[in-house]
């Protein structure tokens, strides 16, 4: 199974940068099998339509808002769970994974999609501010665990760079200085 992890966000907009921070922690702390690509997408664009045909599974990691849940709450959902239902929960970005899949379907491209998102505290600051709010930053290890669990449950072998150990069910990510760099 060919898998893409697409980390989405704008690191100049506080918590909207959580996807970019997730990307950093994933690539700095873990080794992934050759059939798993971890990508930093910034804001997802239609340029990614052809990627839908290249993968069996695309996992988007993104900041979400307006869920009525506390900041730092993590959600796992399919693109269709929220795309066309008029629910307030969704990506802070104009293009959602479901929109990308809809466009790809016109070209007969398809793959499975999973969205992993976290409720933000502030994803739209009044000025450019880099970094995450303390609440969201404190929940980043759980977000990384959620991504790793999705992959491990699908049979991916992931190695912790610092120890050489394999990520197994029940593994808990710990932020390290290397991941924070």
N, C-alpha and C. Protein backbone atom coordinates (compact mmCIF):
# COMPACT_ATOMS: atom_id res chain seq x y z
N UNK A 1 0.85 -1.18 0.00
CA UNK A 1 0.00 0.00 0.00
C UNK A 1 0.90 1.23 0.00
N UNK A 2 0.69 2.12 -0.95
CA UNK A 2 1.43 3.38 -1.05
C UNK A 2 0.64 4.45 -0.30
N UNK A 3 1.32 5.11 0.67
CA UNK A 3 0.65 6.06 1.56
C UNK A 3 1.33 7.42 1.52
N UNK A 4 0.53 8.47 1.50
CA UNK A 4 1.02 9.84 1.61
C UNK A 4 0.47 10.45 2.88
N UNK A 5 1.34 11.06 3.66
CA UNK A 5 0.92 11.86 4.81
C UNK A 5 1.14 13.30 4.39
N UNK A 6 0.06 14.05 4.27
CA UNK A 6 0.12 15.43 3.78
C UNK A 6 -0.11 16.36 4.96
N UNK A 7 0.94 17.01 5.40
CA UNK A 7 0.87 17.93 6.54
C UNK A 7 0.60 19.33 6.01
N UNK A 8 -0.54 19.88 6.39
CA UNK A 8 -1.03 21.12 5.83
C UNK A 8 -0.98 22.22 6.88
N UNK A 9 -0.67 23.44 6.45
CA UNK A 9 -0.74 24.55 7.39
C UNK A 9 0.09 25.75 6.98
N UNK A 10 -0.08 26.79 7.75
CA UNK A 10 0.66 28.04 7.55
C UNK A 10 1.30 28.38 8.88
N UNK A 11 2.60 28.18 8.98
CA UNK A 11 3.27 28.37 10.26
C UNK A 11 3.37 29.82 10.71
N UNK A 12 2.93 30.75 9.89
CA UNK A 12 2.92 32.16 10.29
C UNK A 12 1.59 32.56 10.91
N UNK A 13 0.68 31.60 11.06
CA UNK A 13 -0.66 31.89 11.59
C UNK A 13 -0.94 31.07 12.85
N UNK A 14 0.01 31.12 13.80
CA UNK A 14 -0.12 30.41 15.08
C UNK A 14 -0.51 28.96 14.89
N UNK A 15 -1.64 28.54 15.46
CA UNK A 15 -2.02 27.13 15.48
C UNK A 15 -2.28 26.55 14.09
N UNK A 16 -2.50 27.38 13.10
CA UNK A 16 -2.66 26.86 11.74
C UNK A 16 -1.38 26.16 11.29
N UNK A 17 -0.27 26.41 11.96
CA UNK A 17 1.00 25.77 11.63
C UNK A 17 1.18 24.39 12.24
N UNK A 18 0.15 23.84 12.88
CA UNK A 18 0.34 22.55 13.55
C UNK A 18 0.66 21.42 12.57
N UNK A 19 0.14 21.47 11.36
CA UNK A 19 0.49 20.46 10.36
C UNK A 19 1.97 20.52 10.00
N UNK A 20 2.50 21.73 9.91
CA UNK A 20 3.93 21.90 9.60
C UNK A 20 4.77 21.39 10.76
N UNK A 21 4.36 21.67 11.99
CA UNK A 21 5.08 21.15 13.17
C UNK A 21 5.00 19.63 13.22
N UNK A 22 3.85 19.06 12.89
CA UNK A 22 3.72 17.61 12.84
C UNK A 22 4.69 17.03 11.82
N UNK A 23 4.80 17.66 10.65
CA UNK A 23 5.74 17.22 9.62
C UNK A 23 7.16 17.19 10.20
N UNK A 24 7.57 18.27 10.84
CA UNK A 24 8.93 18.34 11.41
C UNK A 24 9.18 17.21 12.40
N UNK A 25 8.23 17.00 13.29
CA UNK A 25 8.41 15.95 14.30
C UNK A 25 8.45 14.57 13.66
N UNK A 26 7.62 14.34 12.67
CA UNK A 26 7.61 13.03 12.01
C UNK A 26 8.93 12.76 11.29
N UNK A 27 9.40 13.69 10.48
CA UNK A 27 10.61 13.44 9.71
C UNK A 27 11.87 13.48 10.57
N UNK A 28 11.86 14.26 11.64
CA UNK A 28 13.04 14.33 12.51
C UNK A 28 13.14 13.15 13.46
N UNK A 29 12.03 12.53 13.80
CA UNK A 29 12.03 11.52 14.85
C UNK A 29 11.83 10.08 14.36
N UNK A 30 11.35 9.90 13.13
CA UNK A 30 10.98 8.56 12.68
C UNK A 30 11.50 8.25 11.29
N UNK A 31 11.74 6.96 11.07
CA UNK A 31 12.07 6.46 9.73
C UNK A 31 10.84 5.69 9.24
N UNK A 32 10.41 6.04 8.05
CA UNK A 32 9.22 5.42 7.47
C UNK A 32 9.63 4.48 6.34
N UNK A 33 8.81 3.47 6.08
CA UNK A 33 9.12 2.57 4.96
C UNK A 33 9.06 3.33 3.63
N UNK A 34 9.66 2.74 2.62
CA UNK A 34 9.75 3.39 1.30
C UNK A 34 8.39 3.69 0.69
N UNK A 35 7.35 2.95 1.09
CA UNK A 35 6.03 3.17 0.51
C UNK A 35 5.20 4.21 1.29
N UNK A 36 5.83 4.93 2.23
CA UNK A 36 5.16 6.01 2.97
C UNK A 36 5.92 7.31 2.72
N UNK A 37 5.23 8.28 2.13
CA UNK A 37 5.82 9.59 1.87
C UNK A 37 5.20 10.60 2.84
N UNK A 38 6.06 11.34 3.55
CA UNK A 38 5.61 12.39 4.45
C UNK A 38 5.89 13.71 3.75
N UNK A 39 4.83 14.50 3.51
CA UNK A 39 4.96 15.73 2.74
C UNK A 39 4.53 16.94 3.55
N UNK A 40 5.25 18.03 3.36
CA UNK A 40 4.86 19.32 3.92
C UNK A 40 4.21 20.09 2.78
N UNK A 41 2.90 20.25 2.84
CA UNK A 41 2.17 20.81 1.71
C UNK A 41 1.87 22.30 1.85
N UNK A 42 2.14 22.89 3.00
CA UNK A 42 1.71 24.27 3.19
C UNK A 42 0.19 24.28 3.07
N UNK A 43 -0.32 24.98 2.11
CA UNK A 43 -1.76 24.95 1.83
C UNK A 43 -2.00 24.00 0.67
N UNK A 44 -2.89 23.05 0.86
CA UNK A 44 -3.18 22.08 -0.18
C UNK A 44 -3.75 22.80 -1.40
N UNK A 45 -3.26 22.41 -2.58
CA UNK A 45 -3.72 23.04 -3.81
C UNK A 45 -4.14 21.97 -4.82
N UNK A 46 -4.77 22.42 -5.88
CA UNK A 46 -5.18 21.50 -6.95
C UNK A 46 -3.98 20.90 -7.68
N UNK A 47 -2.80 21.43 -7.45
CA UNK A 47 -1.60 20.83 -8.05
C UNK A 47 -1.41 19.40 -7.57
N UNK A 48 -2.07 19.04 -6.49
CA UNK A 48 -1.92 17.70 -5.92
C UNK A 48 -2.88 16.68 -6.52
N UNK A 49 -3.69 17.08 -7.47
CA UNK A 49 -4.68 16.16 -8.06
C UNK A 49 -4.01 14.89 -8.59
N UNK A 50 -2.91 15.02 -9.29
CA UNK A 50 -2.25 13.84 -9.86
C UNK A 50 -1.71 12.91 -8.77
N UNK A 51 -1.44 13.44 -7.58
CA UNK A 51 -0.95 12.62 -6.46
C UNK A 51 -2.01 11.60 -6.02
N UNK A 52 -3.29 11.93 -6.18
CA UNK A 52 -4.36 11.02 -5.78
C UNK A 52 -4.21 9.69 -6.53
N UNK A 53 -3.77 9.75 -7.78
CA UNK A 53 -3.59 8.54 -8.58
C UNK A 53 -2.34 7.76 -8.19
N UNK A 54 -1.42 8.39 -7.47
CA UNK A 54 -0.16 7.75 -7.10
C UNK A 54 -0.23 6.97 -5.79
N UNK A 55 -1.27 7.21 -4.99
CA UNK A 55 -1.34 6.61 -3.66
C UNK A 55 -2.61 5.80 -3.46
N UNK A 56 -2.52 4.84 -2.54
CA UNK A 56 -3.69 4.06 -2.13
C UNK A 56 -4.41 4.74 -0.97
N UNK A 57 -3.63 5.50 -0.16
CA UNK A 57 -4.17 6.18 1.00
C UNK A 57 -3.48 7.53 1.15
N UNK A 58 -4.29 8.58 1.34
CA UNK A 58 -3.76 9.90 1.64
C UNK A 58 -4.30 10.31 3.01
N UNK A 59 -3.38 10.66 3.90
CA UNK A 59 -3.74 11.11 5.25
C UNK A 59 -3.39 12.58 5.33
N UNK A 60 -4.39 13.43 5.56
CA UNK A 60 -4.10 14.85 5.74
C UNK A 60 -4.04 15.14 7.24
N UNK A 61 -3.08 16.00 7.60
CA UNK A 61 -2.90 16.43 8.99
C UNK A 61 -3.06 17.94 8.98
N UNK A 62 -4.06 18.44 9.71
CA UNK A 62 -4.41 19.85 9.56
C UNK A 62 -5.05 20.40 10.83
N UNK A 63 -5.00 21.71 10.95
CA UNK A 63 -5.70 22.43 12.01
C UNK A 63 -7.18 22.51 11.62
N UNK A 64 -8.06 22.35 12.61
CA UNK A 64 -9.49 22.51 12.36
C UNK A 64 -10.06 23.46 13.40
N UNK A 65 -11.22 24.01 13.10
CA UNK A 65 -11.81 25.00 13.98
C UNK A 65 -13.32 24.83 14.02
N UNK A 66 -13.91 25.48 14.99
CA UNK A 66 -15.36 25.56 15.15
C UNK A 66 -16.02 24.20 15.39
N UNK A 67 -15.36 23.36 16.21
CA UNK A 67 -15.92 22.05 16.51
C UNK A 67 -16.73 22.04 17.79
N UNK A 68 -16.69 23.11 18.55
CA UNK A 68 -17.30 23.21 19.88
C UNK A 68 -16.56 22.38 20.92
N UNK A 69 -15.42 21.86 20.57
CA UNK A 69 -14.60 21.09 21.50
C UNK A 69 -13.42 21.95 21.94
N UNK A 70 -12.81 21.63 23.08
CA UNK A 70 -11.68 22.43 23.56
C UNK A 70 -10.48 22.36 22.61
N UNK A 71 -9.68 23.42 22.62
CA UNK A 71 -8.44 23.44 21.84
C UNK A 71 -7.59 22.24 22.24
N UNK A 72 -7.00 21.60 21.23
CA UNK A 72 -6.17 20.43 21.46
C UNK A 72 -6.90 19.12 21.27
N UNK A 73 -8.23 19.17 21.08
CA UNK A 73 -9.00 17.95 20.82
C UNK A 73 -8.64 17.43 19.44
N UNK A 74 -8.37 16.14 19.35
CA UNK A 74 -7.94 15.52 18.09
C UNK A 74 -9.10 14.74 17.49
N UNK A 75 -9.24 14.87 16.17
CA UNK A 75 -10.31 14.21 15.43
C UNK A 75 -9.70 13.35 14.32
N UNK A 76 -10.33 12.21 14.09
CA UNK A 76 -10.00 11.37 12.93
C UNK A 76 -11.30 11.20 12.17
N UNK A 77 -11.28 11.54 10.91
CA UNK A 77 -12.51 11.45 10.12
C UNK A 77 -12.15 11.24 8.66
N UNK A 78 -13.15 10.87 7.88
CA UNK A 78 -12.93 10.73 6.45
C UNK A 78 -13.27 12.06 5.79
N UNK A 79 -12.76 12.30 4.62
CA UNK A 79 -13.07 13.58 3.95
C UNK A 79 -14.57 13.81 3.79
N UNK A 80 -15.33 12.77 3.52
CA UNK A 80 -16.77 12.93 3.32
C UNK A 80 -17.55 13.16 4.61
N UNK A 81 -16.94 12.88 5.75
CA UNK A 81 -17.64 13.08 7.03
C UNK A 81 -18.07 14.52 7.23
N UNK A 82 -17.32 15.46 6.69
CA UNK A 82 -17.64 16.87 6.93
C UNK A 82 -17.72 17.70 5.65
N UNK A 83 -17.25 17.19 4.56
CA UNK A 83 -17.09 18.01 3.36
C UNK A 83 -18.37 18.66 2.85
N UNK A 84 -19.43 17.91 2.75
CA UNK A 84 -20.63 18.45 2.11
C UNK A 84 -21.83 18.49 3.04
N UNK A 85 -21.58 18.45 4.32
CA UNK A 85 -22.68 18.38 5.26
C UNK A 85 -22.97 19.71 5.93
N UNK A 86 -22.25 20.74 5.58
CA UNK A 86 -22.50 22.04 6.15
C UNK A 86 -22.15 22.13 7.62
N UNK A 87 -21.31 21.20 8.10
CA UNK A 87 -20.90 21.26 9.50
C UNK A 87 -19.83 22.33 9.65
N UNK A 88 -19.73 22.90 10.84
CA UNK A 88 -18.72 23.93 11.03
C UNK A 88 -17.31 23.36 11.07
N UNK A 89 -17.14 22.08 11.45
CA UNK A 89 -15.80 21.53 11.56
C UNK A 89 -15.19 21.37 10.18
N UNK A 90 -13.98 21.82 10.07
CA UNK A 90 -13.27 21.63 8.82
C UNK A 90 -11.94 22.32 8.86
N UNK A 91 -11.18 22.09 7.84
CA UNK A 91 -9.86 22.69 7.71
C UNK A 91 -9.99 24.21 7.68
N UNK A 92 -8.93 24.86 8.10
CA UNK A 92 -8.88 26.32 8.01
C UNK A 92 -8.58 26.77 6.58
N UNK A 93 -8.35 25.82 5.69
CA UNK A 93 -7.95 26.14 4.33
C UNK A 93 -9.11 25.99 3.36
N UNK A 94 -9.02 26.74 2.28
CA UNK A 94 -10.07 26.73 1.26
C UNK A 94 -10.27 25.34 0.64
N UNK A 95 -9.16 24.66 0.32
CA UNK A 95 -9.24 23.36 -0.33
C UNK A 95 -9.12 22.26 0.72
N UNK A 96 -10.11 21.40 0.76
CA UNK A 96 -10.12 20.27 1.67
C UNK A 96 -9.77 19.00 0.89
N UNK A 97 -9.43 17.95 1.63
CA UNK A 97 -9.08 16.69 0.98
C UNK A 97 -10.23 16.18 0.13
N UNK A 98 -11.46 16.34 0.58
CA UNK A 98 -12.63 15.90 -0.21
C UNK A 98 -12.71 16.66 -1.53
N UNK A 99 -12.39 17.95 -1.51
CA UNK A 99 -12.40 18.74 -2.75
C UNK A 99 -11.34 18.21 -3.73
N UNK A 100 -10.18 17.88 -3.18
CA UNK A 100 -9.12 17.33 -4.02
C UNK A 100 -9.56 16.01 -4.63
N UNK A 101 -10.20 15.15 -3.81
CA UNK A 101 -10.69 13.86 -4.30
C UNK A 101 -11.78 14.04 -5.35
N UNK A 102 -12.65 15.02 -5.16
CA UNK A 102 -13.70 15.28 -6.14
C UNK A 102 -13.10 15.66 -7.49
N UNK A 103 -12.10 16.53 -7.47
CA UNK A 103 -11.44 16.93 -8.71
C UNK A 103 -10.72 15.74 -9.35
N UNK A 104 -10.08 14.94 -8.53
CA UNK A 104 -9.36 13.77 -9.04
C UNK A 104 -10.32 12.75 -9.66
N UNK A 105 -11.51 12.63 -9.09
CA UNK A 105 -12.50 11.68 -9.61
C UNK A 105 -12.88 12.02 -11.05
N UNK A 106 -12.85 13.30 -11.40
CA UNK A 106 -13.14 13.69 -12.78
C UNK A 106 -12.12 13.12 -13.76
N UNK A 107 -10.94 12.79 -13.25
CA UNK A 107 -9.88 12.19 -14.06
C UNK A 107 -9.77 10.68 -13.83
N UNK A 108 -10.78 10.13 -13.13
CA UNK A 108 -10.81 8.71 -12.76
C UNK A 108 -9.67 8.32 -11.83
N UNK A 109 -9.19 9.28 -11.01
CA UNK A 109 -8.20 9.00 -9.98
C UNK A 109 -8.95 8.81 -8.67
N UNK A 110 -8.51 7.85 -7.88
CA UNK A 110 -9.12 7.71 -6.57
C UNK A 110 -8.18 7.00 -5.61
N UNK A 111 -8.36 7.28 -4.34
CA UNK A 111 -7.67 6.58 -3.27
C UNK A 111 -8.45 6.82 -1.99
N UNK A 112 -8.10 6.10 -0.96
CA UNK A 112 -8.75 6.28 0.33
C UNK A 112 -8.20 7.54 1.01
N UNK A 113 -9.04 8.22 1.75
CA UNK A 113 -8.61 9.41 2.46
C UNK A 113 -8.96 9.34 3.93
N UNK A 114 -8.05 9.83 4.76
CA UNK A 114 -8.26 9.96 6.19
C UNK A 114 -7.77 11.35 6.58
N UNK A 115 -8.54 12.02 7.42
CA UNK A 115 -8.14 13.33 7.93
C UNK A 115 -7.89 13.21 9.42
N UNK A 116 -6.75 13.73 9.85
CA UNK A 116 -6.44 13.81 11.27
C UNK A 116 -6.24 15.28 11.58
N UNK A 117 -7.10 15.81 12.43
CA UNK A 117 -7.05 17.23 12.72
C UNK A 117 -7.11 17.51 14.20
N UNK A 118 -6.71 18.72 14.54
CA UNK A 118 -6.77 19.16 15.93
C UNK A 118 -7.47 20.50 15.99
N UNK A 119 -8.39 20.61 16.96
CA UNK A 119 -9.07 21.87 17.21
C UNK A 119 -8.03 22.90 17.67
N UNK A 120 -8.03 24.05 17.02
CA UNK A 120 -7.07 25.10 17.34
C UNK A 120 -7.60 26.01 18.43
N UNK A 121 -6.68 26.72 19.05
CA UNK A 121 -7.04 27.79 19.98
C UNK A 121 -7.09 29.11 19.23
N UNK A 122 -6.09 29.32 18.35
CA UNK A 122 -6.05 30.53 17.54
C UNK A 122 -5.36 30.21 16.23
N UNK A 123 -6.13 30.05 15.18
CA UNK A 123 -5.59 29.76 13.86
C UNK A 123 -5.66 30.94 12.93
N UNK A 124 -6.18 32.05 13.42
CA UNK A 124 -6.29 33.25 12.59
C UNK A 124 -5.91 34.49 13.41
N UNK A 125 -4.63 34.58 13.78
CA UNK A 125 -4.22 35.76 14.56
C UNK A 125 -4.33 37.03 13.73
N UNK A 126 -4.40 38.15 14.41
CA UNK A 126 -4.55 39.43 13.71
C UNK A 126 -3.27 39.87 13.01
N UNK A 127 -2.15 39.25 13.35
CA UNK A 127 -0.89 39.53 12.66
C UNK A 127 -0.12 38.23 12.55
N UNK A 128 0.88 38.20 11.69
CA UNK A 128 1.68 36.99 11.52
C UNK A 128 2.43 36.67 12.81
N UNK A 129 2.24 35.46 13.32
CA UNK A 129 2.91 35.01 14.52
C UNK A 129 3.30 33.55 14.32
N UNK A 130 4.58 33.26 14.43
CA UNK A 130 5.05 31.89 14.26
C UNK A 130 5.05 31.17 15.60
N UNK A 131 4.68 29.90 15.59
CA UNK A 131 4.63 29.10 16.80
C UNK A 131 3.22 28.64 17.08
N UNK A 132 3.09 27.77 18.06
CA UNK A 132 1.77 27.24 18.44
C UNK A 132 1.40 27.80 19.81
N UNK A 133 0.11 27.90 20.07
CA UNK A 133 -0.32 28.30 21.40
C UNK A 133 0.08 27.19 22.38
N UNK A 134 0.27 27.51 23.66
CA UNK A 134 0.68 26.48 24.63
C UNK A 134 -0.27 25.28 24.69
N UNK A 135 -1.56 25.51 24.59
CA UNK A 135 -2.54 24.42 24.65
C UNK A 135 -2.35 23.45 23.49
N UNK A 136 -2.23 23.96 22.29
CA UNK A 136 -2.06 23.11 21.10
C UNK A 136 -0.68 22.44 21.13
N UNK A 137 0.34 23.18 21.50
CA UNK A 137 1.69 22.61 21.57
C UNK A 137 1.74 21.43 22.55
N UNK A 138 1.05 21.56 23.67
CA UNK A 138 1.04 20.49 24.67
C UNK A 138 0.37 19.22 24.15
N UNK A 139 -0.52 19.34 23.17
CA UNK A 139 -1.23 18.18 22.61
C UNK A 139 -0.56 17.60 21.36
N UNK A 140 0.55 18.20 20.93
CA UNK A 140 1.24 17.69 19.74
C UNK A 140 1.68 16.23 19.89
N UNK A 141 2.20 15.79 21.06
CA UNK A 141 2.56 14.37 21.16
C UNK A 141 1.37 13.43 20.88
N UNK A 142 0.18 13.81 21.32
CA UNK A 142 -1.00 12.98 21.06
C UNK A 142 -1.34 12.99 19.57
N UNK A 143 -1.17 14.12 18.91
CA UNK A 143 -1.41 14.18 17.46
C UNK A 143 -0.44 13.26 16.73
N UNK A 144 0.83 13.30 17.11
CA UNK A 144 1.83 12.43 16.48
C UNK A 144 1.46 10.97 16.76
N UNK A 145 1.07 10.63 18.00
CA UNK A 145 0.64 9.26 18.32
C UNK A 145 -0.52 8.82 17.43
N UNK A 146 -1.45 9.72 17.18
CA UNK A 146 -2.62 9.39 16.36
C UNK A 146 -2.19 9.06 14.93
N UNK A 147 -1.27 9.85 14.39
CA UNK A 147 -0.76 9.59 13.03
C UNK A 147 -0.02 8.26 12.99
N UNK A 148 0.86 8.04 13.96
CA UNK A 148 1.63 6.79 14.01
C UNK A 148 0.71 5.59 14.18
N UNK A 149 -0.32 5.72 15.03
CA UNK A 149 -1.26 4.61 15.23
C UNK A 149 -1.99 4.26 13.94
N UNK A 150 -2.38 5.28 13.18
CA UNK A 150 -3.05 5.03 11.89
C UNK A 150 -2.15 4.19 10.98
N UNK A 151 -0.88 4.53 10.94
CA UNK A 151 0.06 3.81 10.08
C UNK A 151 0.35 2.41 10.60
N UNK A 152 0.61 2.28 11.90
CA UNK A 152 0.91 0.97 12.49
C UNK A 152 -0.28 0.04 12.32
N UNK A 153 -1.49 0.56 12.51
CA UNK A 153 -2.70 -0.27 12.34
C UNK A 153 -2.88 -0.74 10.90
N UNK A 154 -2.21 -0.09 9.98
CA UNK A 154 -2.28 -0.49 8.57
C UNK A 154 -1.06 -1.32 8.16
N UNK A 155 -0.26 -1.71 9.15
CA UNK A 155 0.85 -2.61 8.89
C UNK A 155 2.18 -1.94 8.55
N UNK A 156 2.29 -0.65 8.73
CA UNK A 156 3.55 0.04 8.44
C UNK A 156 4.56 -0.20 9.55
N UNK A 157 5.79 -0.40 9.15
CA UNK A 157 6.89 -0.55 10.11
C UNK A 157 7.59 0.80 10.22
N UNK A 158 7.48 1.42 11.38
CA UNK A 158 8.07 2.74 11.62
C UNK A 158 9.11 2.59 12.72
N UNK A 159 10.28 3.21 12.51
CA UNK A 159 11.39 3.10 13.45
C UNK A 159 11.65 4.46 14.09
N UNK A 160 11.87 4.44 15.41
CA UNK A 160 12.24 5.65 16.14
C UNK A 160 13.72 5.90 15.89
N UNK A 161 14.07 7.04 15.30
CA UNK A 161 15.46 7.32 14.95
C UNK A 161 16.38 7.32 16.16
N UNK A 162 15.94 7.86 17.28
CA UNK A 162 16.79 8.00 18.47
C UNK A 162 17.18 6.66 19.09
N UNK A 163 16.29 5.66 18.97
CA UNK A 163 16.54 4.39 19.66
C UNK A 163 16.70 3.21 18.73
N UNK A 164 16.21 3.33 17.50
CA UNK A 164 16.21 2.19 16.58
C UNK A 164 15.06 1.24 16.85
N UNK A 165 14.26 1.54 17.86
CA UNK A 165 13.12 0.68 18.19
C UNK A 165 11.96 0.90 17.23
N UNK A 166 11.13 -0.10 17.14
CA UNK A 166 9.98 -0.04 16.25
C UNK A 166 8.76 0.51 16.99
N UNK A 167 8.00 1.34 16.31
CA UNK A 167 6.75 1.85 16.87
C UNK A 167 5.74 0.72 16.83
N UNK A 168 5.17 0.41 17.99
CA UNK A 168 4.20 -0.67 18.13
C UNK A 168 2.89 -0.10 18.65
N UNK A 169 1.80 -0.85 18.61
CA UNK A 169 0.56 -0.37 19.22
C UNK A 169 0.79 0.01 20.67
N UNK A 170 0.22 1.12 21.08
CA UNK A 170 0.39 1.60 22.44
C UNK A 170 1.60 2.50 22.62
N UNK A 171 2.38 2.68 21.55
CA UNK A 171 3.55 3.56 21.61
C UNK A 171 3.12 4.98 21.93
N UNK A 172 3.93 5.69 22.69
CA UNK A 172 3.62 7.09 22.99
C UNK A 172 4.80 7.97 22.60
N UNK A 173 4.53 8.87 21.69
CA UNK A 173 5.52 9.83 21.21
C UNK A 173 5.93 10.75 22.34
N UNK A 174 7.20 11.04 22.43
CA UNK A 174 7.71 11.99 23.40
C UNK A 174 8.47 13.05 22.62
N UNK A 175 8.15 14.32 22.87
CA UNK A 175 8.87 15.38 22.19
C UNK A 175 10.33 15.35 22.65
N UNK A 176 11.23 15.47 21.69
CA UNK A 176 12.66 15.54 22.01
C UNK A 176 13.20 16.83 21.46
N UNK A 177 14.40 17.17 21.90
CA UNK A 177 15.01 18.39 21.36
C UNK A 177 15.20 18.27 19.85
N UNK A 178 15.51 17.07 19.37
CA UNK A 178 15.68 16.88 17.93
C UNK A 178 14.38 17.18 17.19
N UNK A 179 13.25 16.77 17.77
CA UNK A 179 11.96 17.01 17.12
C UNK A 179 11.59 18.50 17.17
N UNK A 180 12.05 19.19 18.21
CA UNK A 180 11.73 20.60 18.34
C UNK A 180 12.60 21.48 17.46
N UNK A 181 13.72 20.94 16.98
CA UNK A 181 14.67 21.74 16.18
C UNK A 181 14.11 22.09 14.83
